[in-house]
Coordinates of C-alpha atoms and ligand atoms in Angstrom, one line a residue:
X1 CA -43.5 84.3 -24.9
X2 CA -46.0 85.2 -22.3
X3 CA -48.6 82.8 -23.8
X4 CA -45.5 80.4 -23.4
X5 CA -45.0 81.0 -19.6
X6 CA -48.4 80.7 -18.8
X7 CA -49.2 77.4 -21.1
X8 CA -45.5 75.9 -18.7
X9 CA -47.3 77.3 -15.1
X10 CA -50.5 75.6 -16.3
X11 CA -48.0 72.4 -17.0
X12 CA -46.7 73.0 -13.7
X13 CA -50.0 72.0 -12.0
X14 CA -50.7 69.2 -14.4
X15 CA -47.3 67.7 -13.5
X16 CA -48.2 67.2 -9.8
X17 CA -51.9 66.1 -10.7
X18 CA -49.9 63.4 -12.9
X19 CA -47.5 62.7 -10.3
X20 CA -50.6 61.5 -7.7
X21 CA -52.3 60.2 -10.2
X22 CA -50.1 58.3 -12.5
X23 CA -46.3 57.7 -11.3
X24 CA -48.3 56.6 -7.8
X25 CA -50.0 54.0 -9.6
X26 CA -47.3 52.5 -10.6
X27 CA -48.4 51.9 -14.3
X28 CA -45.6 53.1 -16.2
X29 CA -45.8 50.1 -18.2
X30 CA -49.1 49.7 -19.2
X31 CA -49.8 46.0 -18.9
X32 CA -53.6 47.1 -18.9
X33 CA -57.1 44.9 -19.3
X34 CA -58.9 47.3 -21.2
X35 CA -62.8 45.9 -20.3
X36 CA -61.6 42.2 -21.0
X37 CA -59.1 43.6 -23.8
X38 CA -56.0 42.3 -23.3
X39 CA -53.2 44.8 -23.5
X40 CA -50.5 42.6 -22.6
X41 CA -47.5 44.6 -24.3
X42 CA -44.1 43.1 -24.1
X43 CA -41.3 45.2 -24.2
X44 CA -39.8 45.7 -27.8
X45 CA -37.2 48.4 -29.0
X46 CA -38.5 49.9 -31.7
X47 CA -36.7 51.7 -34.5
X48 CA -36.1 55.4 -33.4
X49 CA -38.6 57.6 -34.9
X50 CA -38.7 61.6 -35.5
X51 CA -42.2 62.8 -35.8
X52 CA -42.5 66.3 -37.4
X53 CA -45.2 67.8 -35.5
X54 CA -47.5 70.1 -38.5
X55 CA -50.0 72.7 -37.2
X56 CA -53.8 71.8 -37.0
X57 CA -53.2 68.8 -38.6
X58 CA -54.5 65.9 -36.0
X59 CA -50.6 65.9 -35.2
X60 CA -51.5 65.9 -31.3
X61 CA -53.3 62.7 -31.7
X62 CA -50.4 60.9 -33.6
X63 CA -48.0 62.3 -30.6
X64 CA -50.2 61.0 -28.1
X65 CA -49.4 57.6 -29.7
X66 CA -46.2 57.9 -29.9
X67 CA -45.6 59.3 -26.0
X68 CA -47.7 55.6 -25.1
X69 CA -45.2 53.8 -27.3
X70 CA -42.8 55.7 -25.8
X71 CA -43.3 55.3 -22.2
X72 CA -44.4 51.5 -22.9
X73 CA -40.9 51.0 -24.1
X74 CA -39.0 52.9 -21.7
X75 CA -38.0 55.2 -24.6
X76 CA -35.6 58.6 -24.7
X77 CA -37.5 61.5 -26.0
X78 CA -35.8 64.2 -27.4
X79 CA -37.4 67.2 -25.7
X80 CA -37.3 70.8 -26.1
X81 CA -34.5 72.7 -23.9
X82 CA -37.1 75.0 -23.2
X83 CA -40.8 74.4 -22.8
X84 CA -42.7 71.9 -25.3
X85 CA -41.6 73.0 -28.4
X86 CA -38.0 73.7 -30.0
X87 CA -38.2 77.2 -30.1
X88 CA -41.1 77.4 -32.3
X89 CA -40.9 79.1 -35.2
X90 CA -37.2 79.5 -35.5
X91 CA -35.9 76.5 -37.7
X92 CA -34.9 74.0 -35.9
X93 CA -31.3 73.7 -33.9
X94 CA -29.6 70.9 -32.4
X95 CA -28.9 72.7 -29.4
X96 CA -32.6 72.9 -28.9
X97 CA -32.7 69.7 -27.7
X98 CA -32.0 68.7 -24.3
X99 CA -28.9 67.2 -22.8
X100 CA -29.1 62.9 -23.3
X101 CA -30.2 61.7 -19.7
X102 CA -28.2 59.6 -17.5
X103 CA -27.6 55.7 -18.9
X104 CA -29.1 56.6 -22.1
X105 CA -26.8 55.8 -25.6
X106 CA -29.0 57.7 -27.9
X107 CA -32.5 59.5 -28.3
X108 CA -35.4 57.4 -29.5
X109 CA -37.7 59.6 -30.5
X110 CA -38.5 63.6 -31.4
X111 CA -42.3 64.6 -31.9
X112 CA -42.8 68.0 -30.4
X113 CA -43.3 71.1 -32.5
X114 CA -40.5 72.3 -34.1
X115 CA -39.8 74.7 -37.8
X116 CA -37.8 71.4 -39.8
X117 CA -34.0 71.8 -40.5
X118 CA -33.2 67.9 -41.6
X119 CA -29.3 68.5 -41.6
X120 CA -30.0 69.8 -37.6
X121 CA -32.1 67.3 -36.9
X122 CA -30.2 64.2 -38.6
X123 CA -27.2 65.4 -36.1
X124 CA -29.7 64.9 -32.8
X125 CA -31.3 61.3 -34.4
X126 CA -29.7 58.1 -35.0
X127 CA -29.1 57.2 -38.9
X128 CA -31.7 54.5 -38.6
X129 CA -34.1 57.0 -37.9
X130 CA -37.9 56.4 -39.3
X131 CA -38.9 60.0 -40.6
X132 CA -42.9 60.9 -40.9
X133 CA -45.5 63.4 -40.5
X134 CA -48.7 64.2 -41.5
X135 CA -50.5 66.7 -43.7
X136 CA -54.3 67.8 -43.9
X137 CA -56.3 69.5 -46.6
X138 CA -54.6 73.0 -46.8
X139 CA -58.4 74.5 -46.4
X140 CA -59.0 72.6 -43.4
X141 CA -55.6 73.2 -42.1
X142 CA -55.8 76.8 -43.0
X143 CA -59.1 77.5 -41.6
X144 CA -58.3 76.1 -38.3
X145 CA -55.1 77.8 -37.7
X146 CA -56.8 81.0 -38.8
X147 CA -59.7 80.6 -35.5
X148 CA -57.5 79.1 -33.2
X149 CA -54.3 82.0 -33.7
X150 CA -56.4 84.7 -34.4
X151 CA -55.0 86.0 -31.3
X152 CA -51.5 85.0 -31.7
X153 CA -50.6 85.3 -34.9
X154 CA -49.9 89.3 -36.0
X155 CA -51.3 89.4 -39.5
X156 CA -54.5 87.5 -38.2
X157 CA -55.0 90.2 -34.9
X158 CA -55.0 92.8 -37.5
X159 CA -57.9 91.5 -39.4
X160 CA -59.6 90.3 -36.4
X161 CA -59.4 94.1 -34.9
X162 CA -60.3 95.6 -39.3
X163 CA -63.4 93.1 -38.6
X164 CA -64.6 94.5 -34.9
X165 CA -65.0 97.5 -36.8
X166 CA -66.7 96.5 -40.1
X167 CA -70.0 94.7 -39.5
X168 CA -71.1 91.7 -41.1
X169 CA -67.4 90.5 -42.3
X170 CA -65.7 87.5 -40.5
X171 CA -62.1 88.4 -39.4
X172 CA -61.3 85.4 -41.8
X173 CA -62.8 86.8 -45.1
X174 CA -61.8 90.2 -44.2
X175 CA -58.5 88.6 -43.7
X176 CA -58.9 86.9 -47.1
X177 CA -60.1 90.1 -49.0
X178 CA -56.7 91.7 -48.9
X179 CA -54.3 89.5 -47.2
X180 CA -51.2 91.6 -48.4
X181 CA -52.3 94.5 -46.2
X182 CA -51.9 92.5 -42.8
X183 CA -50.0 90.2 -43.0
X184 CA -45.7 91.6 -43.2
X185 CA -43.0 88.4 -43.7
X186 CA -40.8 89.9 -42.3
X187 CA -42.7 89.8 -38.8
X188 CA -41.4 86.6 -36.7
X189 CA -44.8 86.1 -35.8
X190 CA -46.5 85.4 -39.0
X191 CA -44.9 81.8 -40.2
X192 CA -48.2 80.4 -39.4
X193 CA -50.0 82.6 -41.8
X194 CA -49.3 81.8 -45.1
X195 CA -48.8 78.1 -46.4
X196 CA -48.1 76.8 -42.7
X197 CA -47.7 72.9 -43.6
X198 CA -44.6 74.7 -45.6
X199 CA -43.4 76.8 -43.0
X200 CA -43.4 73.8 -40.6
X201 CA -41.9 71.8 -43.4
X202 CA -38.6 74.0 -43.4
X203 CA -39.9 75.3 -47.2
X204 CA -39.4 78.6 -48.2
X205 CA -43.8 79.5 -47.3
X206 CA -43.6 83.2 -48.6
X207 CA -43.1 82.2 -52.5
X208 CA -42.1 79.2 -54.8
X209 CA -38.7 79.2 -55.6
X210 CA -36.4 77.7 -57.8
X211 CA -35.1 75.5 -54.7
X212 CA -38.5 74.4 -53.8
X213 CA -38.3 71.0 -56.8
X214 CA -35.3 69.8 -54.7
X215 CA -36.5 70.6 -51.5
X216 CA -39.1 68.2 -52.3
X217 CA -37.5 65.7 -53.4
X218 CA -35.3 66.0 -50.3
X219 CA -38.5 65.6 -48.1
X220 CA -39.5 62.5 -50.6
X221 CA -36.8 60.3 -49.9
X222 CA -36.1 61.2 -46.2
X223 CA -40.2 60.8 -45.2
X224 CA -40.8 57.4 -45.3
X225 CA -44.3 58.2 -44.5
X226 CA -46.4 61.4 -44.6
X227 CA -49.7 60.4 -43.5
X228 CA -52.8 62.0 -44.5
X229 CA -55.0 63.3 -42.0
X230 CA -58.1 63.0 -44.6
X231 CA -57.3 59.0 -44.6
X232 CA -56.1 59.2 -41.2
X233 CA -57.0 55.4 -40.3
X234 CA -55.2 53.8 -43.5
X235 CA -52.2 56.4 -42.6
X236 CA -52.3 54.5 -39.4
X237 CA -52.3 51.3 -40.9
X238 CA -49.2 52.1 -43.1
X239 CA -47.4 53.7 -40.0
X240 CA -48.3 50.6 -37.7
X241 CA -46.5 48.4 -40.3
X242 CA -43.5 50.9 -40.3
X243 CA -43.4 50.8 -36.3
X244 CA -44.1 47.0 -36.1
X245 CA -47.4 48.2 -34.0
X246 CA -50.2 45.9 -33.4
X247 CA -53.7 47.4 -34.2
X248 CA -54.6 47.9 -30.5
X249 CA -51.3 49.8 -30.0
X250 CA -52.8 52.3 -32.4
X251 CA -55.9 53.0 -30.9
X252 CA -56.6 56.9 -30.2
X253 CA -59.2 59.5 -29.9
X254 CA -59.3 62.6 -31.6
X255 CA -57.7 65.3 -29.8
X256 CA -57.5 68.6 -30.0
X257 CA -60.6 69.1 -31.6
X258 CA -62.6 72.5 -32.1
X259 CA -65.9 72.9 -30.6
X260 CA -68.5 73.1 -33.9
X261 CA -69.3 76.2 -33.0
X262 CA -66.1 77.5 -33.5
X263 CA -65.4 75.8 -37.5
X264 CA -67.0 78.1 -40.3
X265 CA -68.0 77.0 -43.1
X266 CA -66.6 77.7 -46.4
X267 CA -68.1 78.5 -49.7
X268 CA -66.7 78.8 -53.0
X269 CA -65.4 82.4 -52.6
X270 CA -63.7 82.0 -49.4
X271 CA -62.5 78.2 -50.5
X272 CA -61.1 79.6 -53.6
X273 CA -59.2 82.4 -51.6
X274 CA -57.7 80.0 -48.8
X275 CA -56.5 78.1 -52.1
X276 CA -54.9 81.0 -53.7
X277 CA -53.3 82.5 -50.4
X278 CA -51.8 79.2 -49.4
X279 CA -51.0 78.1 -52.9
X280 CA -47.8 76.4 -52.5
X281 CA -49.4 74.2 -49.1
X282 CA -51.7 73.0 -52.2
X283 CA -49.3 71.3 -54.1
X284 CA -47.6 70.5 -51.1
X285 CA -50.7 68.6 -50.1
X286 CA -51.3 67.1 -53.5
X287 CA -47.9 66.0 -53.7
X288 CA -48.3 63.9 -50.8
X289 CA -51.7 62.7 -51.3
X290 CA -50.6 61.0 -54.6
X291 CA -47.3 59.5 -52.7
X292 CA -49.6 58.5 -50.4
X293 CA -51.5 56.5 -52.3
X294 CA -48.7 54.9 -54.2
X295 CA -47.4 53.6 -51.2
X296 CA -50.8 52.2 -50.4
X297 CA -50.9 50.4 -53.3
X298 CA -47.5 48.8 -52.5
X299 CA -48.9 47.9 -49.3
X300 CA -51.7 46.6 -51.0
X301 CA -55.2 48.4 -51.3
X302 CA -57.4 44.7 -50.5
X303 CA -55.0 44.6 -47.1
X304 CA -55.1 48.3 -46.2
X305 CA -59.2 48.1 -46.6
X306 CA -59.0 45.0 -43.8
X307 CA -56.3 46.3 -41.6
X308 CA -58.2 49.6 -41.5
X309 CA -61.3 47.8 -40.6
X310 CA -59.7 45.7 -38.0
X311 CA -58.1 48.9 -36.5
X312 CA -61.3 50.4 -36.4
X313 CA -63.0 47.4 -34.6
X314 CA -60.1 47.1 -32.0
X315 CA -60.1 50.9 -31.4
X316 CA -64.0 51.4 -31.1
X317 CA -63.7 48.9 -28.5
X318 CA -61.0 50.5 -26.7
X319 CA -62.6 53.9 -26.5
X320 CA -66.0 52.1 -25.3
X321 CA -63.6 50.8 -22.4
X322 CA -62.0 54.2 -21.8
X323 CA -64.4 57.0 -22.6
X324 CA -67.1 58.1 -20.8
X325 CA -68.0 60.7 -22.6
X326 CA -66.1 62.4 -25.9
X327 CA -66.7 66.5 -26.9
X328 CA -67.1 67.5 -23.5
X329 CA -66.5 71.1 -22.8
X330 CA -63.6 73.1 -20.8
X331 CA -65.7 73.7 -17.7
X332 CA -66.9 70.4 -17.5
X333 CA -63.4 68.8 -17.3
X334 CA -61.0 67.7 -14.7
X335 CA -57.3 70.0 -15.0
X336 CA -55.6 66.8 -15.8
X337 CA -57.3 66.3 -19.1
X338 CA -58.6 69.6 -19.8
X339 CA -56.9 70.8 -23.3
X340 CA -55.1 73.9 -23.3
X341 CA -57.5 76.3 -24.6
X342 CA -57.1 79.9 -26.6
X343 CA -59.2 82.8 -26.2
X344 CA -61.1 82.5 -29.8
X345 CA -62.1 78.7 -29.3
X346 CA -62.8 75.9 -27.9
X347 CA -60.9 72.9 -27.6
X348 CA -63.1 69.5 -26.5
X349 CA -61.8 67.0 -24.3
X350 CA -62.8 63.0 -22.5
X351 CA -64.2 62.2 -19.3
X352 CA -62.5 58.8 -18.8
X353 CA -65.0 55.9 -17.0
X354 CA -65.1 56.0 -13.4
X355 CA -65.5 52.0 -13.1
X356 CA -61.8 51.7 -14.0
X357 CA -59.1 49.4 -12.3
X358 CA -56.3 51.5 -11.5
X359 CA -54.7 49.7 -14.2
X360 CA -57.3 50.2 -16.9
X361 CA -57.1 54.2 -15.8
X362 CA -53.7 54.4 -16.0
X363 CA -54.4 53.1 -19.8
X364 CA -57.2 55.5 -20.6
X365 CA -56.2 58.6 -19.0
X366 CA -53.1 58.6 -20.9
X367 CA -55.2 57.8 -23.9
X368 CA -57.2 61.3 -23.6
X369 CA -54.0 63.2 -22.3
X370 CA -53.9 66.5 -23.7
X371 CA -50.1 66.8 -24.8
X372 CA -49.1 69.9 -22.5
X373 CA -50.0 67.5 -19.5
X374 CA -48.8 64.3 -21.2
X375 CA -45.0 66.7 -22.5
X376 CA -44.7 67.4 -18.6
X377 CA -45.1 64.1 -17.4
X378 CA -42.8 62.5 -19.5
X379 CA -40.1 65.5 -19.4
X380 CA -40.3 65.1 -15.7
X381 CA -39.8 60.8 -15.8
X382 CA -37.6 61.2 -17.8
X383 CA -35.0 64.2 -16.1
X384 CA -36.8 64.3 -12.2
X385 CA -37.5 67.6 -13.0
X386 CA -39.7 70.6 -14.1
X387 CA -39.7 71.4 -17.8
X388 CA -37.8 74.9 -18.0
X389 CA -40.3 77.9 -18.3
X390 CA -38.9 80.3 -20.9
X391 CA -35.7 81.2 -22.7
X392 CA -33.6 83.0 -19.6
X393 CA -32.1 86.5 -21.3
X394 CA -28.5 86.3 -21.2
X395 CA -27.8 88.3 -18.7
X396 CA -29.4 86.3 -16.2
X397 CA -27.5 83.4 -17.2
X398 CA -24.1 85.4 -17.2
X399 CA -25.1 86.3 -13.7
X400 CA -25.6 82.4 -13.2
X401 CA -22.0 81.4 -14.5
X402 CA -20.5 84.7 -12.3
X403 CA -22.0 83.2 -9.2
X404 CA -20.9 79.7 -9.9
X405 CA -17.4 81.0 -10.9
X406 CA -17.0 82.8 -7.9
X407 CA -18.1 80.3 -5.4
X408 CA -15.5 78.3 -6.6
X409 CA -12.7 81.3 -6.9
X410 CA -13.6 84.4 -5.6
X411 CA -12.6 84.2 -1.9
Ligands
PPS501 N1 -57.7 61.6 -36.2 C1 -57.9 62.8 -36.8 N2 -58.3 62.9 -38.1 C2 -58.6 64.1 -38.6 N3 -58.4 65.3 -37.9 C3 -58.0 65.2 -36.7 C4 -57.8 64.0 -36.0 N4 -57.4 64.3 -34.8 C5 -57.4 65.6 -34.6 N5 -57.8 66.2 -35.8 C6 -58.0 67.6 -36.0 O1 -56.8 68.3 -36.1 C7 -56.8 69.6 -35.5 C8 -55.8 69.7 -34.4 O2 -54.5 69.5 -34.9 P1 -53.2 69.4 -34.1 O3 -53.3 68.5 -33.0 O4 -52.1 69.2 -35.1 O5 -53.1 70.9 -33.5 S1 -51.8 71.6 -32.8 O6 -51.1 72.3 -33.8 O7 -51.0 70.6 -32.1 O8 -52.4 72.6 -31.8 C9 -58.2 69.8 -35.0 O9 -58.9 70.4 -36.1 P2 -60.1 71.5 -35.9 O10 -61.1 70.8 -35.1 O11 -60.5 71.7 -37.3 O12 -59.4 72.7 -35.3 C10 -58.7 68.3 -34.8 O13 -60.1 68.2 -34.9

């Protein structure tokens, strides 16, 4: 919880560099010329969407796409009560969410982190929901979530500390040796650590069990799309004809990314071990990957290959518009589009074009908009306020509903 209140103070700065730099502008709808692209976007009401936001699995660039659909459309976000994330890792509530805001009949879209608990969450969405998420390879997913929560998540400090000690043994293979031995389930902390895709999923991550078939098939018919992040343009594709989103409307940039220096590489050994720890994220993943492809072929494999191409095309052009330059470090960039960082990597971000209409920067910034800064903006459009910091203990808020009691009855 304190990397929690220190990730909402930084948000707290990026909210007022937004405010002067966006709301000012006045380009809350982003009828933007893009270096002669025209954006023209006319207002249409989607269908509303819930967006299950997986771990280290290029889920901050499909959220980015969403908030920009979002905001294009005047939309309702469902948003955390607390923070940027539904009280991450408990399963998910419906009292997580936020009250509904003034004038608005029903939330449009959820795509912040949350643990998945369909039954809660089919109580906060409307029945004519669209339901998706994405998945990435489990070794991938794994090894990323392994670097950048080495700090964070208890099972992996242990090995990271075992591996300070031990010379010539990454904190990851150490880690891998003997997972067992550091990593407890029943320590709140640890979701992350074994099968996370499942854990995020709602499935039971620690073992297979006899519920897991069903759970599946549960996920199955409610998911109308998992995208993949392996095929992460044809997901877009399918997910653009889901939304009724024009190729431009799909653009993005890869956010979130890990400096080089900071992915290792796997051989066989450690491959094989990631595999064998997060055995049920594997056939999770393969699951998925095979849906995937089915539903590709109903799309139509000839028409994916030349919408994919056509959304490359329309997004290279795009970024040329918009970025300046892309894997730029920390240091190097502005607090309004600096990613939040941890203290065992780093996370790359965009310099936007300084030639830019205020228009067109409107456009881009948004389009390189780490999603702490981009959460806080919209949180605070959306209620005229701060997101809350932190859970408040109880006692503080019994203190709160004595004072108010008493101002109204206590003379
Ligand atoms: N478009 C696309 N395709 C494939 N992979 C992508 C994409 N966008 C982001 N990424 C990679 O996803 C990792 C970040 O994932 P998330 O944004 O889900 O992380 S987070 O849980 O929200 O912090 C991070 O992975 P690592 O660099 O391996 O850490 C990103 O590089």
């Amino acid at each position: 919880s304190r990397e929690m209140t220190f990730r909402w103070l930084a948000t707290q700065f990026w909210r007022y560099r937004m405010a002067v730099l966006l709301l000012t502008l006045g380009v809350t709808s982003l009828d933007s010329h893009v270096n002669g692209y025209n954006m023209q976007m006319t207002r249409k009401i989607s269908p509303p969407v819930a967006f299950l936001k997986t771990h280290k699995t290029g889920s901050s660039t499909v959220q980015n796409l969403l908030f920009r659909m979002g905001e294009r459309e005047g939309a309702t976000f469902a948003f955390p009560y607390y923070t940027y994330q539904f009280s991450y890792p408990d399963k998910f509530r419906a009292e997580f969410v936020d009250e509904l805001p003034d004038g608005a009949s029903q939330f449009d879209i959820i795509c912040s982190h949350m643990r998945l608990d369909l039954g809660q969450l089919k109580q906060v969405m409307p029945p004519n929901t669209i339901y998706f998420t994405i998945l990435r390879d489990p070794l991938q997913t794994f090894e990323s979530i392994f670097s950048y929560y080495a700090s964070t998540i208890p099972a992996f400090t242990l090995a990271k500390k075992a591996a300070e000690a031990a010379e010539n043994k990454s904190a990851l293979s150490l880690f891998l040796e003997s997972p067992e031995s550091y990593w407890d389930p029943k320590e709140h902390g640890n979701g992350l650590g074994k099968n996370p895709m499942s854990f995020d999923l709602g499935l039971n991550s620690q073992q297979w069990n006899s519920s897991w078939p069903a759970d599946l098939t549960l996920l199955e018919e409610t998911f109308q799309l998992v995208m993949i992040a392996e095929h992460f343009d044809e997901s877009l594709v399918l997910l653009g004809a889901l939304l009724k989103l024009q190729p431009e409307e799909l653009a993005y940039v890869r956010l979130n990314a890990r400096s080089t220096q900071d992915v290792t590489q796997l051989d066989d050994k450690i491959k094989a071990r990631i595999r064998s720890w997060n055995n049920l994220d594997v056939v999770l993943y393969d699951f998925f990957v095979q849906l995937f492809w089915e539903k590709a072929e109903q799309y139509g494999l000839k028409r994916l290959k030349m919408e994919v191409a056509r959304l490359r095309a329309s997004t290279e052009r795009i970024r040329q518009g918009c970025v300046a330059r892309e894997g730029v470090p920390p240091g190097e960039l502005e607090d309004l589009v600096r990613p939040w960082q941890t203290d065992t990597v780093t996370i790359l971000g965009y310099q936007v074009q300084g030639n830019l209409t205020q228009q067109e920067l409107g456009f881009c910034v948004r389009l390189v908009l780490p999603e702490l800064q981009y959460h806080a903006h919209l949180y605070f459009q959306q209620y005229g306020r701060d997101m809350r910091a932190t859970f408040r203990p109880l006692r503080l808020l019994l203190e709160e509903v004595k004072d108010v009691v008493c101002s109204c009855n206590c003379q």
